[in-house]
Structure formats: structure tokens, C-alpha cells
Amino acid sequence: MEQLVASIQQQNRMLKLSFPDNNVPFANQMVANHIVATENFNQDFEFKIEILADSIDIPLKEMIGKMATVEMKRFDGSSRFFNGYIFSFKFLKNDGAYVRYEMVLKPWLAFLKYRQDCQIFQEKTLKDRSSRLFEKCINHDVAWNIRGEDPETTFSVQFNESDYNYLQRQWEAAGWIYWYEHRKDGHTLHIIDQSTTTNSIQNQNQELIWRGNEAHNTGVGVISIADQSQMSFSKYTASSFDFKSPDPLQAEFSSSHAPDQLTDLENYTYSGAYGFKDFDQGKNDLVSRSQADFALNNQKFMVANDAYAEIGHWFKLSRTGGEEKEYLVTGIQHSAGNNYLFETERETAQYRCEMTCIQRDVPWKPILYLNSQMTRIYGLQTAIVVGPLGEEIYTDKYGRVKVQFHWDRLGKKNEESSAWVRVATAWAGSNFGMVSIPRIGQEVIVQFLEGNPDRPIITGSVYNEDNLPPWDLPNNATQSGILSRSSTGATIDNANAIRFEDKKGAEEVWIHAEKDQRIEVENNESHSVGVDRSKTIGSNETVSIGADRTETVGNNETISIGVNRTETVGSNETINIGANRTETVTGNETITIQQNRTKTVVANENANISQNQSVSVAQNQSTSVGQNQTVNVGLNKVESVAVAKALNVGAAYAVTVGAGHALTVAGAMNTAVGLAQFEQVGLAKNVSVGNSYNIDVADKFELQVGSASLVLKSDGTITISGVKILIEGETLVQINGNDVDIN
């Protein structure tokens, strides 16, 4: 082995191996024998290098992750480099003279394949999201040339996928192109969005020489070229849907690349919700897809031995008898070997490359999922509803909420944890349907439209240990219903609810309004109660009926009013009672009738007044008794008539006074009796007349006291009779007449 070390030298060789960071064991005992370097647009480069070493003890594990560079001398003496990180280092064989290893180099971006994460990007451009993931890589070197639009994305999810896959699928969807440029101490990732902005190869005249017509291909240049053309679509169509503009969007683009006779080869794709915001964006996406297909189906495959050929660069080529054209290298595989001498075998150092090219003026775009897989979330997930500190309900005009996914390690469980997420409901229409906004802290069920992690939608909610059902289970397993929670700052006792009890024999519907309850019926309302009904109102009740009201009580009705009652009837009131009625007023009762009142009692009426009764009639009062009327006054009765009083009795009139009877008339008093008048005084009767007293009798006037009598007749006869008649005149007794007969 010591002789081998002395004989294997890298000076003046085509391939020279180095380790820029000087951190590789046995570095001075390894040389590069052969390299196969594969590079393609939008893919990791892969450099497979055969290593010759004089030690079998190289620690394979310690080689992984180290930077290595292979410098290749061109035939003009200039250098080009193949730089990368060691992702594989394996022992091949030991043939006694030397030890062979294989080393595989890949770009720094490939480290992101070994970083898998779940996270949410919000309000970030693709460049911002890319740069954020690049920060995790060692020695990341990026050159950007994005000339088109790079809008902020509201919501983008990386879920159970590597950082690498996330970036690849995002770049492919955006139509971004990337490749690497190498130097001795590193490599630069170039990211562009227009392939026509690339640079030319680095030789002086930007040209590769056509050597295909030379017999032995003695010079450097392009040795062979093969054209390709394949079938492609004639039309591209895509549709999408945005709930903020709920008419499905559709974009179309007709390609001119398909054969003229095949015009119905349509590629129709439903891009899912929010696939593109408007027709122009949708059409641009379709143009990119068309360009990707066309470039793929119209490639040129070249073989060359000029080491100036480089991916991501264009060159001029003039074929024999043809015009000069410019070609862009989209993929290349370099193959080079040193001319180390082993025993009697001598090999000449060689270089060869196989290129995939397109004409420079043909736009190149990546095919979707060329180097990635679309992440899908199938099935259900749950998440926790979040919002600002101190809030209980956080929503927008669409009823959307924010959530914190269980897998999100970066979210702060606040309104920044996610974008607005739509909430499914059992019924949703134009200003009608069902609304129940998930509240902060609730665990909700989340699905994803078409499985797209960027399109979450809440489809339900579930209970957990922090949020238990509103009634105890399983003890109340027969109960179902809805119970809300008052907000903000309410306790477990503050809620609106409707509950159904389905236990056999104890069925119940319970409705609870924490504060007010409003029931509106546009037309008719019917209530039917099979047995009893109890209604309790803690304070006031107001019932307003626009037209008629009919209330029927089949048996008894009891109304108890604790304090006052006011009843107002705008027009008429009729009360019909089939049997008896008892009305008891504990204190006072006042009845006011603005106009007339008629009271009809078919049979008898008794009015019992424990103390006093006052009847005040502003004008006239008439009392009509069909038969008899009895008025009993326990003590005194005072009757005062301001002007006149008339008493008409159709037949008999009797006044009985138990003790005294006084009649005082301030002015005149007239008594008219149609037939006869009888007056009986038990003891004495005194008549006192202040002035004159006249008695006018039409026929006969008789006055009798015991055995004495006085009779006056209409014919002028006066008869005085008695047992003894005494006539005394203190001054004079005078008797005058034509005839005076004194017995």
C-alpha cells in the first residue's frame, strides 16, 4: 500500500478530489478515478464518484455529510467543479493493489429530505416560505431571479412531509425552475421562473461545435443529436370554486402543439377549491402546463465531449447545412475518468456528456409532481378552536373560526394559529339556515376538501375531558337536546336549552331561556294540553290581542290576584256564566261606567253590605220593581232630595216605622191619593201649622174621638154629637142663623 500512495498522485490529472472543509479522515489517501454526474432541471444532482484509496480503514460513517469537490480539467486547461455533500460512501472491493469506494454527492437542499415537519405558513410569499426552510440548511446559497408575480398565500400547510417535498411541490405548482452552479468550495441554487432568462455557456463564443459529420470525431463538440416529438394535448381546461364568489370558475387554453387533425384532445382538471382566483390566473396556470408538456415532448438528445456544456445554460449550434440555433440544457450526465496506471493497463483520460435540450426560445416549465408527491389528508382530524385572549367567540361574517391543530408545534393557540376555517352546518342558504359558531376551547372535527391540507373545513365537534356533555352520562342516556352557554363570563348555570327526555313513562320536553324568550307566529298558533297546564310568571305579563279572544273553561276557573287588577274593554263586554258566580273583594272595589249600565237578574238578587252603602246618581235614578220590594234598615235611614220627589205606587203603599218617623219639607208638600188614604197612629199625632191649615173635602168630612164626633157634609150640614158638649168663649160665643134651635 505504501507504494500505491506514492504512485497515486492527482497533479496533472483530469479529475482531482478535494474536501474544502478539511474535515475528512484519510483525505490525502483518496483520489477520484471516475465520475458520473447527473443534473436535471428541478431535481437534485447526483455525482457518483469512484474513489481509489490505499486504506481499507476509512470510517464510512464519518464521511457522511462532509463536503467534497471534484475538479475537472477541460481540454483547454480551464477547470470546472462538481461540488456537493456526501450522502453515501460505500466500500466496493479490495483487489490487493488498491481499495475502491463509491462516494455519492448531492446538494445542500437534499438535506431537507431528512427534515419532516407539520406546520402552517400564513400570509407568506413562496420566496418567504422557501427562505424560511432554507435557514435549516448548512451553507445554503441561493440566487433568485423571479420576475413574475409571487403573491402572498393566505394558508399553506406542510403536513407529515419533508421540507424538501413541500418546497418541490410548491415550486412545481408555481412553475419555478431550479438548478445548481458549482465552484470549488460550494454550489449555488439558482431559482428562476422564466427559462429564457438563463445565461450562455462560459466559452468565448457561446458555441458548441458540430462534430457529427467527422469520421473519427477528433475535436471537441457535439457528436450526435436526436430529435423527438410526441403526442400532446390540444386543449387545457381547469375549473375551480371560491365560496366568496360562488359561481364555478373555468379557464381554457388551446394549444397549437397538437396535430392539426386532433383538436379534441382536451385535458380537463378540477383544481379544487381556490385553485385560481380568476380567469387570467387560471389561464396562466394552463399555459404553464402546456409549456411543460410541449418542452417534455419536444426534447433533443445530444452527445458531446465538450466539458463546457452545462445545465441551465444555452449554447449555439450549427449543424451541417442548417441554420444556427440556440439550445438550452435542461438535463445532462457527465462521465469522466482519470488515466491512472494499474499494472500493465493504461487508460486515456476521457470526458463525455449526454444532454437533454430544448430550443432556447421554447419556455420550459416543470411538470406537476415531477419530483414531489401531493400531500393528502384523508379521513378526519380534530383541532381546538382558538382566538384572542379574553374572547369566547371569535368569528367573521361567514361564521368561520380559527383553530389550533394538534400537530402544530409553532402555533400559539390564538387568532394567529390558522387562517379562517369554514364551518359546515346542517342547513345553509341565503339568509336562512342553522348557525352555531364553535367557541374558543371547543374540540372540532376537521376534514380537508379533496384531501388538500390547504383546504380545511370544520364538519362537527366532539366532547372531551375538558368539555363534557351538558347532562350527566350515562345516567341520562335517554336525554337529548341542545344546551348553549351564555357569553361572556357565564358559569355552568347560564344557558339556553331545549332537552328531550325519552325515558318510557317520563317523556318530557324541557325548554329553558336564560333571560328573554320571544316566540313569533306569522299566522295561527295552536296549543293542545292533554291534562294539566301550569304557568308561573315571576313579574308582569302583557297579553295583546289584535282582534277577538275566546276563552272556554270546561269546569272551574280560579283567578287569584295578589294586589291590583285593571281590565280595559275598548267597546262591549259580555260575560255569560252558566250557573253561579261568586266574586270576593278583600279590600275596596270601584266600578266606573262612562255611560249607561243595565243590570238584569232573571231570578232573585241579594246584596249584603256589612257596613255602609252610598249610592250617588249625578242626574236621575229610576227603580222599577215588577212585584214587591222590601227595604230593611237596621237603624236609621236618611233620604235627602234636593228639589222634588215623586212617589208613584200602582196599588197599595205601606210604610211601617218601628219607632219615630219624621218628615220635613222645606217648601210645599202635596200628597195626592187616587182612591182612599188611611192613616193610623198608635199613640198621639200632633200637627203644627205655622200659618193656615186647609182641608178640602168634596162630600163629607167626619172627625170622631171615642163617643164624640164631628161630621161636615157638602150640603152644609154640620153635626156635632157627644155625651157632653161644652162650648166656652173667653170673650164671646156667638151663634147666628135664620133659625136657631136650641133644645
XYZ file of C-alpha atoms in Angstrom:
743
model
C 0.000 0.000 0.000
C 2.855 2.424 0.682
C 3.989 2.086 -2.963
C 0.442 2.822 -4.049
C 0.371 6.057 -2.098
C 3.489 7.146 -3.778
C 2.251 6.215 -7.212
C -1.265 7.698 -6.989
C -0.950 11.428 -7.472
C -3.651 13.941 -8.502
C -1.416 16.538 -10.111
C -1.953 16.961 -13.828
C -4.946 14.669 -13.808
C -8.341 15.358 -15.344
C -10.124 14.665 -12.048
C -8.912 15.954 -8.742
C -10.650 15.216 -5.417
C -10.654 17.663 -2.504
C -12.538 18.302 0.728
C -12.978 22.092 1.160
C -13.701 21.977 4.887
C -10.609 19.848 5.642
C -12.655 17.656 7.957
C -12.388 14.240 6.275
C -10.168 11.452 7.661
C -7.691 9.866 5.224
C -8.321 12.719 2.782
C -4.735 12.598 1.465
C -5.060 8.867 0.764
C -8.004 9.125 -1.660
C -8.168 10.077 -5.322
C -11.022 10.268 -7.814
C -10.860 7.618 -10.512
C -14.173 8.106 -12.290
C -17.259 10.309 -12.021
C -20.795 10.067 -13.367
C -22.504 13.409 -12.674
C -26.232 13.648 -13.376
C -28.008 17.015 -13.360
C -31.569 17.884 -14.365
C -33.837 20.871 -14.001
C -35.850 20.714 -10.784
C -34.043 17.651 -9.470
C -31.142 17.033 -7.154
C -27.877 16.497 -8.890
C -26.225 13.186 -8.135
C -22.487 12.710 -8.544
C -21.259 9.130 -8.299
C -17.507 9.092 -7.832
C -15.281 6.040 -7.779
C -12.568 6.546 -5.172
C -9.189 4.817 -5.101
C -7.582 4.611 -1.697
C -4.728 2.825 -0.036
C -6.629 2.175 3.186
C -9.395 -0.216 3.976
C -9.952 1.514 7.288
C -11.713 4.658 6.090
C -14.589 5.208 8.602
C -17.636 5.232 6.344
C -19.963 6.908 8.846
C -17.586 9.809 9.401
C -17.645 10.578 5.699
C -21.395 11.206 5.608
C -22.432 14.866 5.424
C -18.981 16.171 4.545
C -18.453 18.484 1.580
C -16.414 17.190 -1.328
C -15.370 18.630 -4.690
C -14.171 17.039 -7.881
C -12.248 19.442 -10.072
C -12.231 18.509 -13.754
C -9.753 19.957 -16.197
C -11.117 20.818 -19.589
C -9.030 20.203 -22.677
C -8.170 23.905 -22.833
C -6.758 23.776 -19.308
C -9.650 25.550 -17.566
C -11.434 23.951 -14.626
C -14.997 23.148 -13.812
C -16.198 21.775 -10.498
C -18.604 19.197 -9.164
C -19.323 20.102 -5.562
C -21.712 18.522 -3.101
C -22.238 16.783 0.209
C -21.513 13.122 0.787
C -24.817 11.295 1.144
C -23.419 7.816 0.543
C -19.969 6.347 0.982
C -19.571 2.628 0.488
C -16.806 0.093 0.153
C -16.697 -1.607 -3.270
C -13.769 -4.004 -3.240
C -10.153 -4.540 -2.314
C -8.178 -6.237 -5.068
C -4.910 -6.173 -3.159
C -3.327 -3.344 -5.083
C -5.857 -0.687 -4.060
C -9.199 -0.234 -2.318
C -12.212 1.021 -4.258
C -15.003 3.089 -2.696
C -18.051 4.784 -4.170
C -18.973 8.255 -2.976
C -22.293 9.941 -3.878
C -22.610 13.725 -3.701
C -25.889 15.621 -3.527
C -26.837 19.293 -2.994
C -27.357 21.006 0.326
C -31.075 21.153 -0.482
C -31.214 17.343 -0.288
C -30.693 17.598 3.479
C -34.291 18.833 3.613
C -35.419 15.328 2.666
C -34.382 14.359 6.162
C -36.390 17.041 7.885
C -40.080 16.156 8.140
C -42.461 18.569 9.783
C -46.038 19.703 10.227
C -46.511 23.456 10.149
C -48.652 26.246 8.766
C -47.473 29.171 6.655
C -49.740 32.212 6.652
C -49.600 35.381 4.588
C -46.225 34.395 3.110
C -44.932 34.506 -0.441
C -43.379 31.358 -1.836
C -39.978 33.011 -1.678
C -40.541 33.798 2.016
C -41.594 30.226 2.744
C -38.628 28.857 0.826
C -36.167 31.115 2.627
C -37.587 30.078 5.977
C -36.933 26.411 5.224
C -33.519 27.173 3.724
C -32.427 28.550 7.082
C -32.335 24.994 8.394
C -29.670 24.015 5.857
C -25.928 24.378 6.271
C -24.145 26.642 3.795
C -27.306 27.372 1.866
C -26.519 29.564 -1.105
C -29.401 30.776 -3.274
C -29.639 33.067 -6.293
C -33.146 34.321 -7.047
C -34.449 35.586 -10.375
C -38.250 35.669 -10.038
C -39.669 38.177 -12.485
C -43.317 37.225 -12.338
C -45.830 37.620 -9.536
C -45.165 35.938 -6.198
C -48.342 36.640 -4.208
C -48.827 36.014 -0.536
C -50.608 32.777 0.246
C -53.265 33.019 2.937
C -52.884 29.476 4.181
C -50.356 26.807 3.194
C -49.791 23.603 5.143
C -46.830 21.276 5.367
C -48.177 18.039 6.791
C -46.248 14.851 7.526
C -43.893 15.589 4.682
C -40.300 16.585 4.325
C -39.283 20.184 3.904
C -37.924 19.053 0.554
C -41.202 17.640 -0.733
C -43.108 20.702 0.446
C -40.807 23.043 -1.480
C -40.727 20.858 -4.577
C -44.498 20.705 -4.953
C -44.852 24.421 -4.276
C -42.207 25.309 -6.861
C -43.732 22.951 -9.412
C -47.197 24.441 -8.887
C -45.748 27.944 -9.327
C -43.800 26.916 -12.456
C -40.442 27.769 -10.890
C -37.245 26.267 -12.270
C -34.051 25.494 -10.414
C -30.619 24.007 -10.961
C -27.157 24.311 -9.384
C -23.953 26.066 -10.299
C -20.734 24.710 -8.797
C -17.496 26.139 -7.512
C -14.621 24.640 -5.600
C -15.928 25.475 -2.134
C -19.670 25.122 -2.656
C -22.610 25.279 -5.017
C -25.377 27.821 -5.636
C -29.049 27.018 -6.078
C -30.488 29.108 -8.918
C -34.261 29.641 -8.828
C -35.976 31.330 -11.776
C -39.469 31.484 -13.244
C -38.553 32.049 -16.914
C -36.197 29.673 -18.662
C -35.486 32.232 -21.374
C -33.565 34.373 -18.857
C -30.682 31.879 -18.466
C -27.066 32.645 -19.411
C -24.917 31.146 -22.114
C -22.136 28.607 -21.604
C -18.842 30.084 -20.439
C -16.626 29.652 -23.502
C -15.715 32.624 -25.619
C -18.136 32.287 -28.496
C -21.060 30.659 -26.612
C -20.931 27.817 -29.113
C -20.518 24.066 -29.218
C -19.056 22.758 -32.452
C -20.967 20.191 -34.502
C -18.711 17.150 -34.969
C -21.317 14.708 -36.131
C -20.090 14.684 -39.734
C -16.459 13.968 -38.841
C -15.249 10.417 -39.387
C -13.390 9.997 -36.136
C -14.750 12.911 -34.069
C -11.232 14.091 -33.315
C -12.274 17.502 -31.960
C -14.476 18.545 -29.013
C -18.089 19.424 -29.591
C -21.424 17.773 -30.235
C -21.038 14.271 -31.574
C -24.657 13.286 -32.174
C -28.141 14.692 -31.913
C -31.549 13.016 -31.862
C -34.819 14.877 -32.189
C -38.046 13.842 -30.515
C -41.681 14.788 -30.885
C -44.570 13.202 -29.019
C -48.307 13.476 -28.810
C -49.666 16.279 -26.654
C -52.984 17.767 -25.658
C -54.780 20.209 -27.918
C -56.727 21.963 -25.194
C -56.325 22.550 -21.471
C -59.281 23.346 -19.239
C -59.463 23.852 -15.495
C -62.212 24.785 -13.090
C -62.224 25.932 -9.511
C -64.574 27.245 -6.829
C -64.347 30.123 -4.398
C -67.134 30.484 -1.812
C -66.701 34.260 -1.830
C -67.744 34.217 -5.488
C -69.812 31.043 -5.579
C -70.111 30.643 -9.336
C -67.620 27.973 -10.509
C -64.615 29.477 -12.281
C -63.417 27.972 -15.546
C -60.331 28.742 -17.585
C -59.371 27.440 -21.024
C -56.263 27.452 -23.195
C -55.964 25.922 -26.646
C -52.534 24.617 -27.562
C -51.078 24.835 -31.042
C -48.690 21.970 -30.408
C -51.076 19.087 -31.117
C -51.514 17.760 -34.658
C -53.982 19.825 -36.663
C -56.368 16.939 -37.160
C -56.540 16.174 -33.432
C -58.343 19.130 -31.938
C -60.417 17.348 -29.326
C -57.624 16.079 -27.081
C -58.705 18.003 -24.015
C -57.015 17.886 -20.638
C -59.720 18.924 -18.160
C -58.776 19.230 -14.499
C -60.747 20.291 -11.478
C -58.163 22.112 -9.439
C -60.268 22.059 -6.296
C -61.381 24.923 -4.112
C -59.425 28.168 -4.596
C -57.329 26.624 -7.396
C -57.113 30.022 -9.057
C -58.675 33.364 -8.202
C -59.809 34.496 -11.668
C -59.777 33.591 -15.349
C -56.411 35.232 -16.032
C -54.638 33.344 -13.279
C -56.298 30.113 -14.343
C -55.242 30.650 -17.940
C -51.657 31.390 -16.893
C -51.573 28.114 -14.980
C -52.824 26.270 -18.055
C -50.216 27.970 -20.232
C -47.529 26.714 -17.844
C -48.903 23.180 -18.069
C -48.975 23.405 -21.844
C -45.395 24.652 -21.906
C -44.298 21.844 -19.597
C -45.898 19.220 -21.824
C -44.551 20.741 -25.016
C -40.997 21.026 -23.707
C -41.101 17.446 -22.466
C -42.457 16.136 -25.745
C -40.076 18.111 -27.967
C -36.680 17.480 -26.450
C -33.424 16.978 -28.262
C -30.901 14.447 -27.047
C -27.265 15.242 -27.736
C -23.963 13.526 -27.062
C -20.893 15.733 -26.695
C -17.335 15.672 -25.442
C -17.050 19.385 -24.726
C -16.895 19.970 -20.974
C -18.272 23.492 -21.407
C -21.761 22.002 -21.697
C -23.561 22.987 -18.503
C -27.094 22.680 -17.188
C -29.086 25.895 -17.032
C -27.009 27.457 -19.809
C -27.633 27.801 -23.528
C -25.279 27.392 -26.465
C -25.218 27.936 -30.197
C -25.038 25.007 -32.583
C -24.794 24.977 -36.348
C -25.418 21.642 -37.974
C -24.110 20.923 -41.445
C -26.253 22.636 -43.986
C -28.521 24.071 -41.351
C -29.035 27.396 -39.679
C -27.534 28.269 -36.332
C -29.834 27.561 -33.409
C -29.634 28.132 -29.706
C -30.325 25.306 -27.274
C -30.892 25.314 -23.525
C -29.505 22.416 -21.498
C -32.274 21.100 -19.229
C -30.527 17.884 -18.240
C -27.027 16.487 -18.547
C -24.998 13.487 -17.479
C -21.247 13.917 -17.353
C -18.958 10.899 -17.488
C -15.225 11.355 -16.910
C -12.331 9.099 -15.913
C -8.697 9.576 -14.960
C -5.819 7.790 -16.664
C -4.272 6.145 -13.648
C -1.905 3.264 -14.471
C -2.541 -0.075 -12.797
C -0.161 -2.904 -13.627
C 0.019 -3.048 -17.456
C -3.329 -1.352 -18.199
C -3.202 2.210 -19.396
C -6.326 4.306 -19.921
C -6.584 7.681 -21.591
C -8.442 10.336 -19.586
C -11.879 10.708 -21.109
C -14.894 13.007 -20.879
C -18.314 12.536 -22.401
C -21.755 14.005 -21.724
C -25.291 13.227 -22.737
C -27.554 16.264 -22.850
C -31.282 16.872 -22.925
C -32.003 20.195 -24.605
C -34.803 22.349 -25.909
C -34.618 25.307 -28.215
C -33.802 28.368 -26.213
C -36.933 30.249 -27.277
C -39.183 27.411 -26.059
C -40.277 28.051 -22.455
C -39.505 25.190 -20.093
C -41.786 24.535 -17.126
C -41.753 21.692 -14.619
C -44.439 19.048 -14.823
C -46.603 18.881 -11.724
C -45.255 16.369 -9.236
C -42.179 15.730 -11.375
C -40.061 15.470 -8.258
C -42.666 15.563 -5.489
C -45.813 13.987 -4.185
C -49.001 15.843 -3.412
C -49.676 15.602 0.289
C -53.190 14.471 1.099
C -55.014 14.266 4.405
C -57.733 11.687 4.136
C -60.172 10.921 6.899
C -60.809 13.186 9.871
C -58.750 15.228 12.291
C -59.697 17.223 15.334
C -58.472 20.649 16.382
C -59.121 23.205 19.117
C -60.926 26.461 18.350
C -58.767 29.457 19.270
C -58.986 33.224 19.287
C -57.781 36.384 21.023
C -57.100 36.314 24.733
C -60.223 37.106 26.745
C -62.653 36.269 23.941
C -65.113 33.372 23.981
C -66.417 33.596 20.429
C -64.201 34.733 17.554
C -65.655 34.672 14.050
C -66.160 36.614 10.831
C -69.189 37.352 8.651
C -69.093 33.864 7.160
C -69.166 32.173 10.558
C -65.564 30.994 10.149
C -63.267 30.359 13.110
C -59.554 29.892 13.813
C -58.179 26.569 15.038
C -55.035 25.119 16.549
C -54.193 21.724 15.083
C -52.781 19.164 17.482
C -49.755 18.672 15.249
C -48.917 22.373 15.049
C -45.895 22.993 17.280
C -45.458 26.624 16.272
C -48.973 27.924 16.843
C -49.590 29.976 19.986
C -53.217 28.902 20.429
C -54.502 32.334 19.472
C -56.011 34.086 16.476
C -52.710 33.679 14.606
C -52.737 29.875 14.752
C -54.523 29.428 11.439
C -56.403 31.216 8.730
C -60.187 31.437 8.907
C -61.704 27.975 8.562
C -65.227 27.473 7.238
C -67.750 25.665 9.442
C -70.201 23.190 7.965
C -73.781 23.302 9.173
C -76.805 21.107 8.659
C -78.527 23.850 6.682
C -77.157 26.905 4.905
C -78.995 29.173 2.477
C -79.432 32.800 1.527
C -80.185 34.435 4.878
C -81.633 31.221 6.259
C -80.299 28.037 7.779
C -78.694 26.905 11.024
C -75.947 28.782 12.852
C -73.830 27.506 15.714
C -70.424 29.167 15.973
C -67.811 26.890 17.570
C -66.447 28.624 20.636
C -62.883 29.045 21.765
C -61.711 25.896 23.501
C -64.074 23.519 21.720
C -62.662 20.458 20.007
C -63.910 20.344 16.424
C -63.734 17.779 13.631
C -61.804 18.939 10.574
C -61.847 17.499 7.091
C -59.954 18.679 4.024
C -61.545 19.361 0.635
C -60.188 16.851 -1.898
C -57.765 15.836 0.863
C -55.838 19.087 0.325
C -54.193 20.160 3.608
C -54.556 23.796 2.492
C -58.368 23.461 2.374
C -59.659 22.584 5.873
C -63.340 22.674 6.730
C -64.960 22.031 10.117
C -67.657 19.371 9.926
C -68.564 18.817 13.567
C -67.446 18.914 17.179
C -66.760 16.364 19.900
C -66.714 16.264 23.683
C -63.556 15.669 25.676
C -62.472 15.670 29.309
C -62.356 19.479 29.395
C -65.678 19.836 27.591
C -68.120 17.251 28.917
C -71.768 16.846 27.830
C -74.310 19.209 29.442
C -76.013 16.405 31.387
C -74.523 13.508 33.254
C -73.902 10.381 31.195
C -74.568 7.508 31.124
C -77.153 8.188 33.839
C -79.152 10.390 31.471
C -78.586 8.420 28.292
C -82.242 8.841 27.298
C -81.866 12.624 27.168
C -81.006 14.516 24.015
C -81.207 18.132 23.020
C -79.351 21.417 22.734
C -77.836 23.460 25.542
C -75.910 26.625 24.752
C -73.785 28.727 27.071
C -74.228 32.401 27.913
C -71.325 34.601 26.951
C -69.159 36.279 28.148
C -68.071 35.106 31.599
C -71.047 32.833 32.217
C -70.995 29.869 34.578
C -72.271 26.366 34.006
C -75.700 27.522 35.189
C -76.144 30.181 32.478
C -77.561 28.746 29.288
C -80.437 28.481 26.863
C -81.620 24.927 26.333
C -84.081 22.530 24.818
C -83.951 18.963 26.066
C -85.875 15.797 25.236
C -86.357 13.064 27.798
C -87.254 9.784 26.093
C -87.382 7.532 29.137
C -90.559 5.467 28.899
C -93.223 6.854 31.219
C -91.179 10.002 31.942
C -91.092 11.581 28.485
C -90.527 15.328 28.660
C -89.631 18.311 26.519
C -87.813 20.960 28.553
C -87.226 24.460 27.183
C -85.153 26.987 29.115
C -84.477 30.637 28.267
C -81.700 32.113 30.374
C -83.166 35.605 30.025
C -85.818 36.507 27.437
C -87.895 34.243 25.228
C -89.558 35.565 22.081
C -91.987 33.484 20.050
C -93.313 34.913 16.799
C -96.154 33.253 14.856
C -96.957 34.838 11.493
C -100.387 33.197 11.212
C -102.130 30.754 13.572
C -100.895 29.056 16.707
C -102.473 26.065 18.411
C -101.684 24.653 21.832
C -103.178 21.378 22.964
C -102.584 20.125 26.515
C -103.962 16.704 27.328
C -104.200 17.086 31.121
C -102.991 19.968 33.286
C -101.097 23.114 32.481
C -99.249 25.310 34.966
C -97.974 28.764 34.085
C -95.903 30.860 36.500
C -94.762 34.405 35.752
C -92.344 35.965 38.213
C -93.188 39.577 37.437
C -95.505 41.133 34.845
C -97.472 39.695 31.926
C -98.848 41.629 28.992
C -101.223 39.987 26.529
C -102.146 41.970 23.410
C -104.818 40.561 21.086
C -105.413 42.398 17.813
C -108.941 41.078 17.173
C -111.096 38.653 19.150
C -110.363 36.350 22.022
C -112.380 33.339 23.101
C -111.579 31.508 26.312
C -113.505 28.395 27.259
C -113.176 26.706 30.654
C -114.879 23.318 30.766
C -115.120 23.202 34.545
C -113.964 25.689 37.167
C -111.724 28.724 36.827
C -109.959 30.387 39.720
C -108.142 33.682 39.275
C -106.129 34.980 42.214
C -104.661 38.478 42.003
C -102.255 39.439 44.772
C -102.615 43.213 44.530
C -104.408 45.216 41.847
C -106.190 44.333 38.638
C -107.100 46.659 35.793
C -109.290 45.459 32.958
C -109.997 47.722 29.992
C -112.561 46.849 27.313
C -112.496 49.171 24.293
C -116.108 48.530 23.317
C -118.522 45.960 24.720
C -118.047 43.179 27.235
C -120.345 40.222 27.678
C -119.899 37.702 30.477
C -122.022 34.556 30.421
C -121.965 32.293 33.478
C -123.867 29.031 33.185
C -124.531 28.551 36.914
C -123.339 30.538 39.899
C -120.764 33.236 40.295
C -119.030 34.340 43.475
C -116.830 37.402 43.497
C -114.904 38.334 46.630
C -113.012 41.589 47.024
C -110.841 41.662 50.150
C -110.451 45.442 50.206
C -112.280 48.018 48.146
C -113.987 47.776 44.754
C -114.577 50.703 42.445
C -116.670 50.324 39.303
C -116.748 53.247 36.876
C -119.090 53.220 33.873
C -118.625 56.121 31.479
C -122.157 55.974 30.039
C -125.082 53.684 30.813
C -125.331 50.496 32.770
C -128.072 47.878 32.592
C -128.236 45.092 35.127
C -130.640 42.202 34.656
C -131.236 39.482 37.256
C -133.582 36.769 35.993
C -134.485 35.426 39.465
C -133.511 36.915 42.808
C -130.699 39.214 43.824
C -129.364 39.673 47.329
C -126.954 42.464 48.190
C -125.341 42.118 51.640
C -123.273 45.059 52.814
C -121.557 44.582 56.156
C -121.287 48.281 56.892
C -122.324 51.278 54.823
C -123.505 51.766 51.267
C -123.542 55.003 49.343
C -125.300 55.416 46.033
C -124.540 58.609 44.130
C -126.515 59.404 40.980
C -125.410 62.544 39.150
C -128.796 63.078 37.464
C -131.842 60.823 37.530
C -132.423 57.439 39.062
C -135.271 55.079 38.269
C -136.050 51.936 40.208
C -138.555 49.543 38.669
C -139.805 46.558 40.702
C -142.062 44.104 38.894
C -143.780 42.882 42.068
C -142.719 43.554 45.628
C -139.831 45.479 47.106
C -138.721 45.279 50.692
C -136.214 47.693 52.187
C -134.955 46.892 55.698
C -132.867 49.484 57.516
C -131.307 48.283 60.766
C -131.125 51.709 62.382
C -131.723 54.989 60.665
C -132.466 55.930 57.129
C -131.906 59.422 55.862
C -133.242 60.391 52.485
C -132.388 63.803 51.075
C -133.934 65.124 47.866
C -132.542 68.440 46.658
C -135.603 69.579 44.674
C -138.613 67.355 44.278
C -139.537 63.783 44.895
C -142.365 61.868 43.271
C -143.551 58.503 44.523
C -145.993 56.560 42.353
C -147.479 53.344 43.716
C -149.722 51.401 41.340
C -151.808 49.650 44.019
C -151.055 49.777 47.714
C -148.292 51.564 49.568
C -147.459 50.787 53.188
C -144.903 52.468 55.404
C -144.156 50.895 58.769
C -141.951 52.718 61.242
C -140.933 50.869 64.399
C -140.292 53.969 66.490
C -140.427 57.547 65.286
C -140.979 58.919 61.820
C -140.112 62.473 60.876
C -140.873 64.097 57.583
C -139.518 67.559 56.942
C -140.411 69.502 53.836
C -138.647 72.833 53.442
C -141.165 74.271 50.993
C -144.524 72.901 49.984
C -145.720 69.342 50.264
C -148.524 67.858 48.211
C -149.998 64.442 48.783
C -152.350 63.080 46.100
C -154.246 59.832 46.697
C -156.318 58.432 43.834
C -158.884 56.483 45.958
C -158.553 56.311 49.675
C -155.946 57.135 52.256
C -155.777 55.633 55.700
C -153.509 56.848 58.444
C -153.193 55.090 61.809
C -151.208 56.491 64.741
C -150.663 54.220 67.723
C -150.453 56.922 70.425
C -150.504 60.560 69.545
C -150.265 62.729 66.496
C -149.523 66.428 66.505
C -149.904 68.679 63.516
C -148.328 72.119 63.786
C -149.055 74.597 61.034
C -147.215 77.860 61.045
C -149.906 79.849 59.332
C -153.025 78.305 57.891
C -154.214 74.717 57.592
C -156.874 73.921 54.969
C -158.749 70.690 54.459
C -160.949 70.477 51.341
C -163.352 67.514 51.244
C -165.687 67.130 48.294
C -168.617 65.301 50.051
C -168.233 64.507 53.731
C -165.686 65.137 56.449
C -166.008 63.180 59.678
C -163.933 63.528 62.801
C -164.577 61.075 65.647
C -162.946 60.723 69.022
C -164.452 57.957 71.145
C -168.221 58.824 71.622
C -167.781 62.344 70.255
C -167.927 63.106 66.559
C -167.936 65.971 64.104
C -169.489 65.485 60.662
C -169.401 68.050 57.861
C -171.295 67.415 54.666
C -171.229 69.019 51.262
C -174.843 70.219 51.691
C -173.671 72.444 54.557
C -174.850 70.212 57.370
C -172.615 70.113 60.411
C -173.315 67.588 63.071
C -171.616 67.616 66.452
C -172.525 64.817 68.776
C -171.250 63.560 72.058
C -172.181 62.663 75.581
C -171.308 66.116 76.759
C -170.735 69.154 74.608
C -169.017 72.140 76.153
C -168.685 75.434 74.322
C -166.609 78.049 76.093
C -165.760 81.518 74.855
C -163.488 83.586 76.963
C -164.844 86.747 75.491
C -167.749 85.962 73.225
C -169.794 82.994 71.971
C -171.977 83.981 69.057
C -174.445 81.836 67.153
C -176.015 83.277 64.011
C -178.641 81.726 61.754
C -182.031 82.219 60.252
C -183.322 79.653 62.621
C -181.511 78.857 65.795
C -182.998 75.894 67.531
C -181.609 75.128 70.937
C -183.341 72.340 72.794
